[in-house]
PDB file of C-alpha atoms in Angstrom:
ATOM      1  CA  UNK A   1      -0.004  -0.045  -0.212  1.00  0.00           C
ATOM      2  CA  UNK A   2       3.020   2.561   0.903  1.00  0.00           C
ATOM      3  CA  UNK A   3       4.478   1.464  -2.172  1.00  0.00           C
ATOM      4  CA  UNK A   4       1.523   2.425  -4.447  1.00  0.00           C
ATOM      5  CA  UNK A   5       1.441   5.587  -2.806  1.00  0.00           C
ATOM      6  CA  UNK A   6       4.837   6.384  -3.254  1.00  0.00           C
ATOM      7  CA  UNK A   7       4.477   5.315  -6.904  1.00  0.00           C
ATOM      8  CA  UNK A   8       1.439   7.470  -7.576  1.00  0.00           C
ATOM      9  CA  UNK A   9       3.137  10.764  -5.889  1.00  0.00           C
ATOM     10  CA  UNK A  10       6.201  10.006  -8.314  1.00  0.00           C
ATOM     11  CA  UNK A  11       3.765   9.928 -11.224  1.00  0.00           C
ATOM     12  CA  UNK A  12       2.078  13.267 -10.055  1.00  0.00           C
ATOM     13  CA  UNK A  13       5.152  15.281  -9.287  1.00  0.00           C
ATOM     14  CA  UNK A  14       6.699  15.455 -12.666  1.00  0.00           C
ATOM     15  CA  UNK A  15       3.063  16.707 -14.008  1.00  0.00           C
ATOM     16  CA  UNK A  16       3.103  19.563 -11.345  1.00  0.00           C
ATOM     17  CA  UNK A  17       6.643  20.381 -11.828  1.00  0.00           C
ATOM     18  CA  UNK A  18       6.126  20.603 -15.812  1.00  0.00           C
ATOM     19  CA  UNK A  19       2.995  22.793 -15.643  1.00  0.00           C
ATOM     20  CA  UNK A  20       4.908  25.020 -13.378  1.00  0.00           C
ATOM     21  CA  UNK A  21       8.089  25.278 -15.014  1.00  0.00           C
ATOM     22  CA  UNK A  22       6.611  26.354 -18.369  1.00  0.00           C
ATOM     23  CA  UNK A  23       7.859  29.980 -19.034  1.00  0.00           C
ATOM     24  CA  UNK A  24       7.294  30.264 -22.638  1.00  0.00           C
ATOM     25  CA  UNK A  25       5.067  29.329 -25.599  1.00  0.00           C
ATOM     26  CA  UNK A  26       6.103  28.924 -29.067  1.00  0.00           C
ATOM     27  CA  UNK A  27       4.085  30.855 -31.621  1.00  0.00           C
ATOM     28  CA  UNK A  28       3.844  28.316 -34.774  1.00  0.00           C
ATOM     29  CA  UNK A  29       2.401  31.204 -36.724  1.00  0.00           C
ATOM     30  CA  UNK A  30       2.914  30.410 -40.539  1.00  0.00           C
ATOM     31  CA  UNK A  31       5.781  27.787 -39.932  1.00  0.00           C
ATOM     32  CA  UNK A  32       3.591  25.139 -42.024  1.00  0.00           C
ATOM     33  CA  UNK A  33       4.635  27.330 -45.279  1.00  0.00           C
ATOM     34  CA  UNK A  34       8.076  27.953 -45.027  1.00  0.00           C
ATOM     35  CA  UNK A  35       8.265  29.007 -48.531  1.00  0.00           C
ATOM     36  CA  UNK A  36       5.917  31.769 -48.233  1.00  0.00           C
ATOM     37  CA  UNK A  37       7.554  33.491 -45.175  1.00  0.00           C
ATOM     38  CA  UNK A  38       9.111  36.322 -46.930  1.00  0.00           C
ATOM     39  CA  UNK A  39       6.281  36.944 -49.187  1.00  0.00           C
ATOM     40  CA  UNK A  40       3.998  37.004 -46.261  1.00  0.00           C
ATOM     41  CA  UNK A  41       6.495  39.559 -44.343  1.00  0.00           C
ATOM     42  CA  UNK A  42       6.331  41.872 -47.339  1.00  0.00           C
ATOM     43  CA  UNK A  43       2.492  41.485 -47.585  1.00  0.00           C
ATOM     44  CA  UNK A  44       2.037  42.329 -43.835  1.00  0.00           C
ATOM     45  CA  UNK A  45       4.246  45.038 -43.683  1.00  0.00           C
ATOM     46  CA  UNK A  46       2.799  46.844 -46.630  1.00  0.00           C
ATOM     47  CA  UNK A  47      -0.553  46.443 -45.118  1.00  0.00           C
ATOM     48  CA  UNK A  48       0.615  47.407 -41.452  1.00  0.00           C
ATOM     49  CA  UNK A  49       1.958  50.548 -42.942  1.00  0.00           C
ATOM     50  CA  UNK A  50      -1.155  51.405 -45.004  1.00  0.00           C
ATOM     51  CA  UNK A  51      -3.392  51.051 -42.057  1.00  0.00           C
ATOM     52  CA  UNK A  52      -0.932  53.338 -39.889  1.00  0.00           C
ATOM     53  CA  UNK A  53      -0.999  55.916 -42.661  1.00  0.00           C
ATOM     54  CA  UNK A  54      -4.890  55.901 -43.533  1.00  0.00           C
ATOM     55  CA  UNK A  55      -5.978  55.907 -39.979  1.00  0.00           C
ATOM     56  CA  UNK A  56      -3.159  58.737 -38.803  1.00  0.00           C
ATOM     57  CA  UNK A  57      -4.447  60.788 -41.976  1.00  0.00           C
ATOM     58  CA  UNK A  58      -8.266  60.280 -40.482  1.00  0.00           C
ATOM     59  CA  UNK A  59      -6.993  61.287 -37.099  1.00  0.00           C
ATOM     60  CA  UNK A  60      -5.382  64.265 -38.396  1.00  0.00           C
ATOM     61  CA  UNK A  61      -7.910  65.802 -40.561  1.00  0.00           C
ATOM     62  CA  UNK A  62     -10.662  64.928 -38.231  1.00  0.00           C
ATOM     63  CA  UNK A  63      -8.846  66.929 -35.574  1.00  0.00           C
ATOM     64  CA  UNK A  64      -7.733  69.774 -37.652  1.00  0.00           C
ATOM     65  CA  UNK A  65     -10.356  70.477 -40.216  1.00  0.00           C
ATOM     66  CA  UNK A  66     -13.048  72.835 -39.022  1.00  0.00           C
ATOM     67  CA  UNK A  67     -15.838  71.190 -41.154  1.00  0.00           C
ATOM     68  CA  UNK A  68     -15.404  67.754 -39.366  1.00  0.00           C
ATOM     69  CA  UNK A  69     -15.669  68.815 -35.642  1.00  0.00           C
ATOM     70  CA  UNK A  70     -18.770  67.035 -35.313  1.00  0.00           C
ATOM     71  CA  UNK A  71     -19.664  63.792 -33.220  1.00  0.00           C
ATOM     72  CA  UNK A  72     -19.440  61.652 -36.040  1.00  0.00           C
ATOM     73  CA  UNK A  73     -16.218  62.422 -36.929  1.00  0.00           C
ATOM     74  CA  UNK A  74     -15.062  62.702 -32.920  1.00  0.00           C
ATOM     75  CA  UNK A  75     -16.175  58.891 -32.902  1.00  0.00           C
ATOM     76  CA  UNK A  76     -14.505  58.113 -36.223  1.00  0.00           C
ATOM     77  CA  UNK A  77     -11.036  59.514 -35.195  1.00  0.00           C
ATOM     78  CA  UNK A  78     -11.279  57.568 -31.773  1.00  0.00           C
ATOM     79  CA  UNK A  79     -12.228  54.691 -33.697  1.00  0.00           C
ATOM     80  CA  UNK A  80      -9.141  54.966 -35.948  1.00  0.00           C
ATOM     81  CA  UNK A  81      -6.964  55.676 -33.143  1.00  0.00           C
ATOM     82  CA  UNK A  82      -7.930  52.255 -31.467  1.00  0.00           C
ATOM     83  CA  UNK A  83      -7.327  50.569 -34.828  1.00  0.00           C
ATOM     84  CA  UNK A  84      -3.756  51.748 -34.710  1.00  0.00           C
ATOM     85  CA  UNK A  85      -3.274  50.486 -31.159  1.00  0.00           C
ATOM     86  CA  UNK A  86      -4.999  47.036 -32.208  1.00  0.00           C
ATOM     87  CA  UNK A  87      -2.503  46.374 -35.315  1.00  0.00           C
ATOM     88  CA  UNK A  88       0.445  47.597 -33.457  1.00  0.00           C
ATOM     89  CA  UNK A  89      -0.109  45.074 -30.741  1.00  0.00           C
ATOM     90  CA  UNK A  90      -0.429  42.054 -33.205  1.00  0.00           C
ATOM     91  CA  UNK A  91       1.324  42.860 -36.566  1.00  0.00           C
ATOM     92  CA  UNK A  92       4.831  43.880 -35.543  1.00  0.00           C
ATOM     93  CA  UNK A  93       5.215  40.751 -33.397  1.00  0.00           C
ATOM     94  CA  UNK A  94       3.982  38.740 -36.362  1.00  0.00           C
ATOM     95  CA  UNK A  95       6.752  40.528 -38.749  1.00  0.00           C
ATOM     96  CA  UNK A  96       9.655  39.762 -36.271  1.00  0.00           C
ATOM     97  CA  UNK A  97       8.511  36.023 -36.054  1.00  0.00           C
ATOM     98  CA  UNK A  98       8.309  35.859 -39.951  1.00  0.00           C
ATOM     99  CA  UNK A  99      11.917  37.774 -40.019  1.00  0.00           C
ATOM    100  CA  UNK A 100      13.946  35.639 -37.660  1.00  0.00           C
ATOM    101  CA  UNK A 101      11.454  32.311 -37.872  1.00  0.00           C
ATOM    102  CA  UNK A 102      11.108  31.890 -34.231  1.00  0.00           C
ATOM    103  CA  UNK A 103       8.004  32.118 -32.298  1.00  0.00           C
ATOM    104  CA  UNK A 104       9.363  32.025 -28.746  1.00  0.00           C
ATOM    105  CA  UNK A 105       7.193  34.211 -26.324  1.00  0.00           C
ATOM    106  CA  UNK A 106       7.105  34.394 -22.604  1.00  0.00           C
ATOM    107  CA  UNK A 107       4.191  33.531 -20.698  1.00  0.00           C
ATOM    108  CA  UNK A 108       3.683  37.227 -19.543  1.00  0.00           C
ATOM    109  CA  UNK A 109       4.417  38.704 -22.993  1.00  0.00           C
ATOM    110  CA  UNK A 110       1.584  36.421 -24.173  1.00  0.00           C
ATOM    111  CA  UNK A 111      -0.528  37.343 -21.467  1.00  0.00           C
ATOM    112  CA  UNK A 112      -0.168  40.984 -21.981  1.00  0.00           C
ATOM    113  CA  UNK A 113      -0.894  40.396 -25.802  1.00  0.00           C
ATOM    114  CA  UNK A 114      -3.890  38.707 -25.121  1.00  0.00           C
ATOM    115  CA  UNK A 115      -4.846  41.288 -22.687  1.00  0.00           C
ATOM    116  CA  UNK A 116      -4.531  44.264 -24.843  1.00  0.00           C
ATOM    117  CA  UNK A 117      -5.969  42.365 -28.078  1.00  0.00           C
ATOM    118  CA  UNK A 118      -9.273  41.697 -25.868  1.00  0.00           C
ATOM    119  CA  UNK A 119      -9.354  45.434 -24.553  1.00  0.00           C
ATOM    120  CA  UNK A 120      -8.680  47.053 -27.649  1.00  0.00           C
ATOM    121  CA  UNK A 121     -11.271  44.470 -29.435  1.00  0.00           C
ATOM    122  CA  UNK A 122     -14.173  45.232 -26.851  1.00  0.00           C
ATOM    123  CA  UNK A 123     -13.341  48.719 -26.919  1.00  0.00           C
ATOM    124  CA  UNK A 124     -14.163  48.830 -30.972  1.00  0.00           C
ATOM    125  CA  UNK A 125     -17.438  46.824 -30.372  1.00  0.00           C
ATOM    126  CA  UNK A 126     -18.448  49.440 -27.861  1.00  0.00           C
ATOM    127  CA  UNK A 127     -17.177  52.502 -30.143  1.00  0.00           C
ATOM    128  CA  UNK A 128     -19.122  51.054 -33.392  1.00  0.00           C
ATOM    129  CA  UNK A 129     -22.103  50.889 -30.852  1.00  0.00           C
ATOM    130  CA  UNK A 130     -21.392  54.589 -29.881  1.00  0.00           C
ATOM    131  CA  UNK A 131     -21.397  55.633 -33.526  1.00  0.00           C
ATOM    132  CA  UNK A 132     -24.484  53.915 -34.443  1.00  0.00           C
ATOM    133  CA  UNK A 133     -26.065  55.766 -31.414  1.00  0.00           C
ATOM    134  CA  UNK A 134     -24.856  58.680 -32.846  1.00  0.00           C
ATOM    135  CA  UNK A 135     -26.471  58.012 -36.282  1.00  0.00           C
ATOM    136  CA  UNK A 136     -29.855  56.925 -34.952  1.00  0.00           C
ATOM    137  CA  UNK A 137     -29.851  60.489 -32.775  1.00  0.00           C
ATOM    138  CA  UNK A 138     -28.978  62.567 -36.095  1.00  0.00           C
ATOM    139  CA  UNK A 139     -31.471  60.957 -38.540  1.00  0.00           C
ATOM    140  CA  UNK A 140     -34.552  59.935 -35.962  1.00  0.00           C
ATOM    141  CA  UNK A 141     -34.097  62.902 -33.721  1.00  0.00           C
ATOM    142  CA  UNK A 142     -32.373  65.646 -35.555  1.00  0.00           C
ATOM    143  CA  UNK A 143     -34.006  68.651 -33.896  1.00  0.00           C
ATOM    144  CA  UNK A 144     -32.489  67.472 -30.511  1.00  0.00           C
ATOM    145  CA  UNK A 145     -29.133  66.280 -32.032  1.00  0.00           C
ATOM    146  CA  UNK A 146     -27.062  69.161 -30.903  1.00  0.00           C
ATOM    147  CA  UNK A 147     -28.593  69.023 -27.573  1.00  0.00           C
ATOM    148  CA  UNK A 148     -28.334  65.263 -26.970  1.00  0.00           C
ATOM    149  CA  UNK A 149     -24.686  64.851 -28.551  1.00  0.00           C
ATOM    150  CA  UNK A 150     -23.094  67.695 -27.394  1.00  0.00           C
ATOM    151  CA  UNK A 151     -19.122  67.468 -26.547  1.00  0.00           C
ATOM    152  CA  UNK A 152     -19.314  66.338 -23.180  1.00  0.00           C
ATOM    153  CA  UNK A 153     -21.817  63.316 -24.023  1.00  0.00           C
ATOM    154  CA  UNK A 154     -19.335  62.527 -26.509  1.00  0.00           C
ATOM    155  CA  UNK A 155     -16.561  62.335 -24.283  1.00  0.00           C
ATOM    156  CA  UNK A 156     -18.136  60.148 -21.709  1.00  0.00           C
ATOM    157  CA  UNK A 157     -19.416  57.599 -24.290  1.00  0.00           C
ATOM    158  CA  UNK A 158     -15.778  57.262 -25.409  1.00  0.00           C
ATOM    159  CA  UNK A 159     -14.618  57.318 -21.899  1.00  0.00           C
ATOM    160  CA  UNK A 160     -17.267  54.537 -21.111  1.00  0.00           C
ATOM    161  CA  UNK A 161     -16.263  52.481 -24.079  1.00  0.00           C
ATOM    162  CA  UNK A 162     -12.542  52.281 -22.797  1.00  0.00           C
ATOM    163  CA  UNK A 163     -13.105  52.167 -19.042  1.00  0.00           C
ATOM    164  CA  UNK A 164     -15.730  49.539 -18.862  1.00  0.00           C
ATOM    165  CA  UNK A 165     -13.787  47.005 -21.007  1.00  0.00           C
ATOM    166  CA  UNK A 166     -10.186  47.005 -18.763  1.00  0.00           C
ATOM    167  CA  UNK A 167     -11.602  45.171 -15.831  1.00  0.00           C
ATOM    168  CA  UNK A 168     -13.037  42.540 -17.426  1.00  0.00           C
ATOM    169  CA  UNK A 169     -10.712  41.806 -19.715  1.00  0.00           C
ATOM    170  CA  UNK A 170      -7.844  41.878 -16.980  1.00  0.00           C
ATOM    171  CA  UNK A 171      -9.960  39.511 -14.809  1.00  0.00           C
ATOM    172  CA  UNK A 172     -10.498  37.133 -17.748  1.00  0.00           C
ATOM    173  CA  UNK A 173      -6.937  37.038 -18.901  1.00  0.00           C
ATOM    174  CA  UNK A 174      -5.739  36.475 -15.308  1.00  0.00           C
ATOM    175  CA  UNK A 175      -8.402  33.571 -15.122  1.00  0.00           C
ATOM    176  CA  UNK A 176      -6.886  31.884 -18.258  1.00  0.00           C
ATOM    177  CA  UNK A 177      -3.193  32.097 -17.296  1.00  0.00           C
ATOM    178  CA  UNK A 178      -4.004  30.860 -13.778  1.00  0.00           C
ATOM    179  CA  UNK A 179      -4.916  27.299 -15.319  1.00  0.00           C
ATOM    180  CA  UNK A 180      -2.227  25.022 -15.459  1.00  0.00           C
ATOM    181  CA  UNK A 181      -0.026  24.393 -18.745  1.00  0.00           C
ATOM    182  CA  UNK A 182       1.463  20.939 -19.087  1.00  0.00           C
ATOM    183  CA  UNK A 183       2.630  19.057 -22.140  1.00  0.00           C
ATOM    184  CA  UNK A 184       2.650  20.968 -25.351  1.00  0.00           C
ATOM    185  CA  UNK A 185       3.740  24.681 -25.220  1.00  0.00           C
ATOM    186  CA  UNK A 186       3.164  25.132 -28.983  1.00  0.00           C
ATOM    187  CA  UNK A 187       0.758  27.499 -29.963  1.00  0.00           C
ATOM    188  CA  UNK A 188      -0.777  26.689 -33.405  1.00  0.00           C
ATOM    189  CA  UNK A 189      -1.447  30.390 -34.189  1.00  0.00           C
ATOM    190  CA  UNK A 190       0.591  33.870 -34.984  1.00  0.00           C
ATOM    191  CA  UNK A 191      -1.170  35.617 -32.016  1.00  0.00           C
ATOM    192  CA  UNK A 192      -1.879  34.683 -28.189  1.00  0.00           C
ATOM    193  CA  UNK A 193      -5.451  34.383 -28.677  1.00  0.00           C
ATOM    194  CA  UNK A 194      -8.161  32.873 -26.189  1.00  0.00           C
ATOM    195  CA  UNK A 195      -9.287  29.819 -28.312  1.00  0.00           C
ATOM    196  CA  UNK A 196      -5.553  28.406 -29.245  1.00  0.00           C
ATOM    197  CA  UNK A 197      -4.444  28.955 -25.813  1.00  0.00           C
ATOM    198  CA  UNK A 198      -7.108  27.423 -23.812  1.00  0.00           C
ATOM    199  CA  UNK A 199      -6.392  24.205 -25.868  1.00  0.00           C
ATOM    200  CA  UNK A 200      -3.103  23.921 -24.352  1.00  0.00           C
ATOM    201  CA  UNK A 201      -4.615  24.296 -20.713  1.00  0.00           C
ATOM    202  CA  UNK A 202      -4.697  21.150 -18.579  1.00  0.00           C
ATOM    203  CA  UNK A 203      -7.814  20.132 -16.792  1.00  0.00           C
ATOM    204  CA  UNK A 204     -11.148  21.232 -16.934  1.00  0.00           C
ATOM    205  CA  UNK A 205     -11.715  24.426 -18.790  1.00  0.00           C
ATOM    206  CA  UNK A 206     -15.650  24.344 -18.935  1.00  0.00           C
ATOM    207  CA  UNK A 207     -15.553  27.546 -16.374  1.00  0.00           C
ATOM    208  CA  UNK A 208     -13.217  29.256 -18.490  1.00  0.00           C
ATOM    209  CA  UNK A 209     -15.206  28.605 -21.794  1.00  0.00           C
ATOM    210  CA  UNK A 210     -18.321  29.679 -20.039  1.00  0.00           C
ATOM    211  CA  UNK A 211     -16.691  33.053 -19.016  1.00  0.00           C
ATOM    212  CA  UNK A 212     -15.699  33.396 -22.402  1.00  0.00           C
ATOM    213  CA  UNK A 213     -19.060  33.211 -24.057  1.00  0.00           C
ATOM    214  CA  UNK A 214     -20.371  35.582 -21.368  1.00  0.00           C
ATOM    215  CA  UNK A 215     -18.063  38.197 -22.269  1.00  0.00           C
ATOM    216  CA  UNK A 216     -18.516  37.676 -26.019  1.00  0.00           C
ATOM    217  CA  UNK A 217     -22.217  37.887 -25.251  1.00  0.00           C
ATOM    218  CA  UNK A 218     -22.000  41.055 -23.386  1.00  0.00           C
ATOM    219  CA  UNK A 219     -19.174  42.714 -25.603  1.00  0.00           C
ATOM    220  CA  UNK A 220     -20.135  41.296 -29.048  1.00  0.00           C
ATOM    221  CA  UNK A 221     -23.743  39.958 -29.255  1.00  0.00           C
ATOM    222  CA  UNK A 222     -25.392  42.793 -27.163  1.00  0.00           C
ATOM    223  CA  UNK A 223     -23.756  45.906 -28.962  1.00  0.00           C
ATOM    224  CA  UNK A 224     -24.273  44.101 -31.969  1.00  0.00           C
ATOM    225  CA  UNK A 225     -28.289  43.712 -31.232  1.00  0.00           C
ATOM    226  CA  UNK A 226     -28.129  47.180 -30.370  1.00  0.00           C
ATOM    227  CA  UNK A 227     -26.468  48.227 -33.537  1.00  0.00           C
ATOM    228  CA  UNK A 228     -29.202  46.488 -35.732  1.00  0.00           C
ATOM    229  CA  UNK A 229     -32.027  47.653 -33.581  1.00  0.00           C
ATOM    230  CA  UNK A 230     -30.951  51.536 -34.071  1.00  0.00           C
ATOM    231  CA  UNK A 231     -30.414  50.866 -37.708  1.00  0.00           C
ATOM    232  CA  UNK A 232     -33.707  49.236 -38.325  1.00  0.00           C
ATOM    233  CA  UNK A 233     -35.168  52.478 -36.662  1.00  0.00           C
ATOM    234  CA  UNK A 234     -32.744  54.593 -38.947  1.00  0.00           C
ATOM    235  CA  UNK A 235     -33.771  52.858 -41.995  1.00  0.00           C
ATOM    236  CA  UNK A 236     -37.666  53.227 -41.083  1.00  0.00           C
ATOM    237  CA  UNK A 237     -37.231  57.288 -40.793  1.00  0.00           C
ATOM    238  CA  UNK A 238     -35.079  57.422 -44.019  1.00  0.00           C
ATOM    239  CA  UNK A 239     -37.979  55.641 -45.837  1.00  0.00           C
ATOM    240  CA  UNK A 240     -40.425  58.277 -44.528  1.00  0.00           C
ATOM    241  CA  UNK A 241     -38.451  61.229 -46.170  1.00  0.00           C
ATOM    242  CA  UNK A 242     -39.858  62.724 -48.881  1.00  0.00           C
ATOM    243  CA  UNK A 243     -36.829  63.918 -50.681  1.00  0.00           C
ATOM    244  CA  UNK A 244     -34.897  61.509 -52.776  1.00  0.00           C
ATOM    245  CA  UNK A 245     -31.384  63.574 -52.415  1.00  0.00           C
ATOM    246  CA  UNK A 246     -32.377  63.419 -48.336  1.00  0.00           C
ATOM    247  CA  UNK A 247     -32.600  59.595 -48.719  1.00  0.00           C
ATOM    248  CA  UNK A 248     -29.411  59.107 -50.579  1.00  0.00           C
ATOM    249  CA  UNK A 249     -27.601  61.334 -48.169  1.00  0.00           C
ATOM    250  CA  UNK A 250     -28.699  59.340 -45.113  1.00  0.00           C
ATOM    251  CA  UNK A 251     -28.326  55.960 -46.553  1.00  0.00           C
ATOM    252  CA  UNK A 252     -24.449  57.008 -47.614  1.00  0.00           C
ATOM    253  CA  UNK A 253     -23.569  58.461 -44.301  1.00  0.00           C
ATOM    254  CA  UNK A 254     -24.904  54.942 -42.808  1.00  0.00           C
ATOM    255  CA  UNK A 255     -23.699  52.700 -45.170  1.00  0.00           C
ATOM    256  CA  UNK A 256     -20.011  52.864 -44.519  1.00  0.00           C
ATOM    257  CA  UNK A 257     -20.448  52.330 -40.859  1.00  0.00           C
ATOM    258  CA  UNK A 258     -22.864  49.086 -41.528  1.00  0.00           C
ATOM    259  CA  UNK A 259     -20.332  47.652 -43.857  1.00  0.00           C
ATOM    260  CA  UNK A 260     -17.794  47.819 -41.129  1.00  0.00           C
ATOM    261  CA  UNK A 261     -19.910  46.551 -38.371  1.00  0.00           C
ATOM    262  CA  UNK A 262     -21.017  43.390 -40.575  1.00  0.00           C
ATOM    263  CA  UNK A 263     -17.228  42.679 -41.163  1.00  0.00           C
ATOM    264  CA  UNK A 264     -16.168  43.354 -37.656  1.00  0.00           C
ATOM    265  CA  UNK A 265     -18.807  41.532 -35.751  1.00  0.00           C
ATOM    266  CA  UNK A 266     -19.258  38.624 -37.975  1.00  0.00           C
ATOM    267  CA  UNK A 267     -15.414  37.602 -37.798  1.00  0.00           C
ATOM    268  CA  UNK A 268     -15.550  38.113 -33.829  1.00  0.00           C
ATOM    269  CA  UNK A 269     -18.645  36.427 -33.297  1.00  0.00           C
ATOM    270  CA  UNK A 270     -17.442  33.332 -35.221  1.00  0.00           C
ATOM    271  CA  UNK A 271     -13.997  33.373 -33.251  1.00  0.00           C
ATOM    272  CA  UNK A 272     -15.341  33.827 -29.715  1.00  0.00           C
ATOM    273  CA  UNK A 273     -19.074  32.246 -29.857  1.00  0.00           C
ATOM    274  CA  UNK A 274     -18.130  29.038 -31.581  1.00  0.00           C
ATOM    275  CA  UNK A 275     -17.880  26.055 -29.603  1.00  0.00           C
ATOM    276  CA  UNK A 276     -14.285  25.056 -28.631  1.00  0.00           C
ATOM    277  CA  UNK A 277     -14.424  21.195 -30.191  1.00  0.00           C
ATOM    278  CA  UNK A 278     -15.477  22.705 -33.458  1.00  0.00           C
ATOM    279  CA  UNK A 279     -12.944  25.233 -34.018  1.00  0.00           C
ATOM    280  CA  UNK A 280     -10.523  24.333 -36.803  1.00  0.00           C
ATOM    281  CA  UNK A 281      -6.874  25.568 -36.320  1.00  0.00           C
ATOM    282  CA  UNK A 282      -6.713  26.579 -40.222  1.00  0.00           C
ATOM    283  CA  UNK A 283     -10.127  28.490 -39.933  1.00  0.00           C
ATOM    284  CA  UNK A 284      -9.271  30.121 -36.696  1.00  0.00           C
ATOM    285  CA  UNK A 285      -5.946  31.438 -38.448  1.00  0.00           C
ATOM    286  CA  UNK A 286      -7.621  32.843 -41.578  1.00  0.00           C
ATOM    287  CA  UNK A 287     -10.696  34.315 -39.178  1.00  0.00           C
ATOM    288  CA  UNK A 288      -7.829  36.220 -36.864  1.00  0.00           C
ATOM    289  CA  UNK A 289      -6.002  37.485 -40.082  1.00  0.00           C
ATOM    290  CA  UNK A 290      -9.292  38.797 -41.228  1.00  0.00           C
ATOM    291  CA  UNK A 291     -10.055  40.747 -38.270  1.00  0.00           C
ATOM    292  CA  UNK A 292      -6.512  41.835 -37.262  1.00  0.00           C
ATOM    293  CA  UNK A 293      -5.240  42.820 -40.538  1.00  0.00           C
ATOM    294  CA  UNK A 294      -7.759  42.751 -43.454  1.00  0.00           C
ATOM    295  CA  UNK A 295     -10.520  44.885 -41.718  1.00  0.00           C
ATOM    296  CA  UNK A 296      -8.201  47.240 -40.370  1.00  0.00           C
ATOM    297  CA  UNK A 297      -6.910  47.750 -43.649  1.00  0.00           C
ATOM    298  CA  UNK A 298     -10.349  48.108 -45.228  1.00  0.00           C
ATOM    299  CA  UNK A 299     -11.648  50.259 -42.621  1.00  0.00           C
ATOM    300  CA  UNK A 300     -10.060  53.579 -43.586  1.00  0.00           C
ATOM    301  CA  UNK A 301     -10.712  52.788 -47.240  1.00  0.00           C
ATOM    302  CA  UNK A 302     -14.340  52.390 -46.689  1.00  0.00           C
ATOM    303  CA  UNK A 303     -14.914  55.345 -44.527  1.00  0.00           C
ATOM    304  CA  UNK A 304     -12.597  57.912 -46.661  1.00  0.00           C
ATOM    305  CA  UNK A 305     -14.065  56.517 -50.541  1.00  0.00           C
ATOM    306  CA  UNK A 306     -17.700  56.659 -49.025  1.00  0.00           C
ATOM    307  CA  UNK A 307     -17.358  59.909 -47.568  1.00  0.00           C
ATOM    308  CA  UNK A 308     -17.359  63.270 -49.395  1.00  0.00           C
ATOM    309  CA  UNK A 309     -16.499  65.366 -46.220  1.00  0.00           C
ATOM    310  CA  UNK A 310     -13.399  63.454 -45.709  1.00  0.00           C
ATOM    311  CA  UNK A 311     -12.456  63.266 -49.339  1.00  0.00           C
ATOM    312  CA  UNK A 312     -13.031  67.173 -49.319  1.00  0.00           C
ATOM    313  CA  UNK A 313     -10.897  67.683 -46.236  1.00  0.00           C
ATOM    314  CA  UNK A 314      -8.264  65.433 -47.520  1.00  0.00           C
ATOM    315  CA  UNK A 315      -7.809  67.206 -50.982  1.00  0.00           C
ATOM    316  CA  UNK A 316      -7.693  70.316 -49.053  1.00  0.00           C
ATOM    317  CA  UNK A 317      -4.827  68.958 -47.270  1.00  0.00           C
ATOM    318  CA  UNK A 318      -3.144  67.630 -50.338  1.00  0.00           C
ATOM    319  CA  UNK A 319      -3.307  70.906 -52.096  1.00  0.00           C
ATOM    320  CA  UNK A 320      -1.477  72.747 -49.071  1.00  0.00           C
ATOM    321  CA  UNK A 321       1.052  70.172 -49.348  1.00  0.00           C
ATOM    322  CA  UNK A 322       1.612  70.384 -52.925  1.00  0.00           C
ATOM    323  CA  UNK A 323       1.504  74.046 -53.176  1.00  0.00           C
TER     324      UNK A 323
END
């Protein structure tokens, strides 16, 4: 009996030490396509510089041009700033890994990256909701727009978008990285996202998965439902307009925001609300590429090309530079 207990203890000890001795992960990234490493590096670098340049331009012109000092462009400039922060958390790390072809990342660095990805992603969700509310007030209640959407209200909405996410994200990140990690330390992904990290955890992760679903429902589904409700009311109000020119103008100001909402919420919802066993690693990578690189690249293009005010402000800036 004593011998059996001794053997069981010897079996348990290595597992505990293995879990506690894990000090880093290895992000596999795109190691399965070694011939494409430098091509991917070039593509991601160009897209990263494009995102920085386009979003910085939007922030600059919305802050300096007098014609763009409205709540809609105030929210847009904040959204563009969040986009810059979001891609800076993810893409430079990907570029370094592609360059040196090593994906070693400490547990602390992995937790930090995950925390910022979740925080900035949650802030984007709430900002998109605030932007939808702004359009709702502007179109459905135009006479009270300047009173309701004053500068103080807009600043408070943006502050809530940032502050409300922070404690939830820190708590969830702490909960995930409090799990024991034994066995493989290879993350089949290019960023420290929740689904691939949870797959490496030992023991029962049911509570953590439920927590992920709850947070995703609060910060993804609830804002999405509010946005859809706002746009249902907006569309009803637009259809009541007698002027065709007024309807076209109202649709044009809302269409770009609606396109971004569908792209962003669609990929985020599939990533964080899909059951863990059904998640394909290849699909997870493709979805992550979509919302970490492609959507931030498309967002400024969608907002600028479909917005006459921004295009006019941009032409004004370029004319000053070229003269």
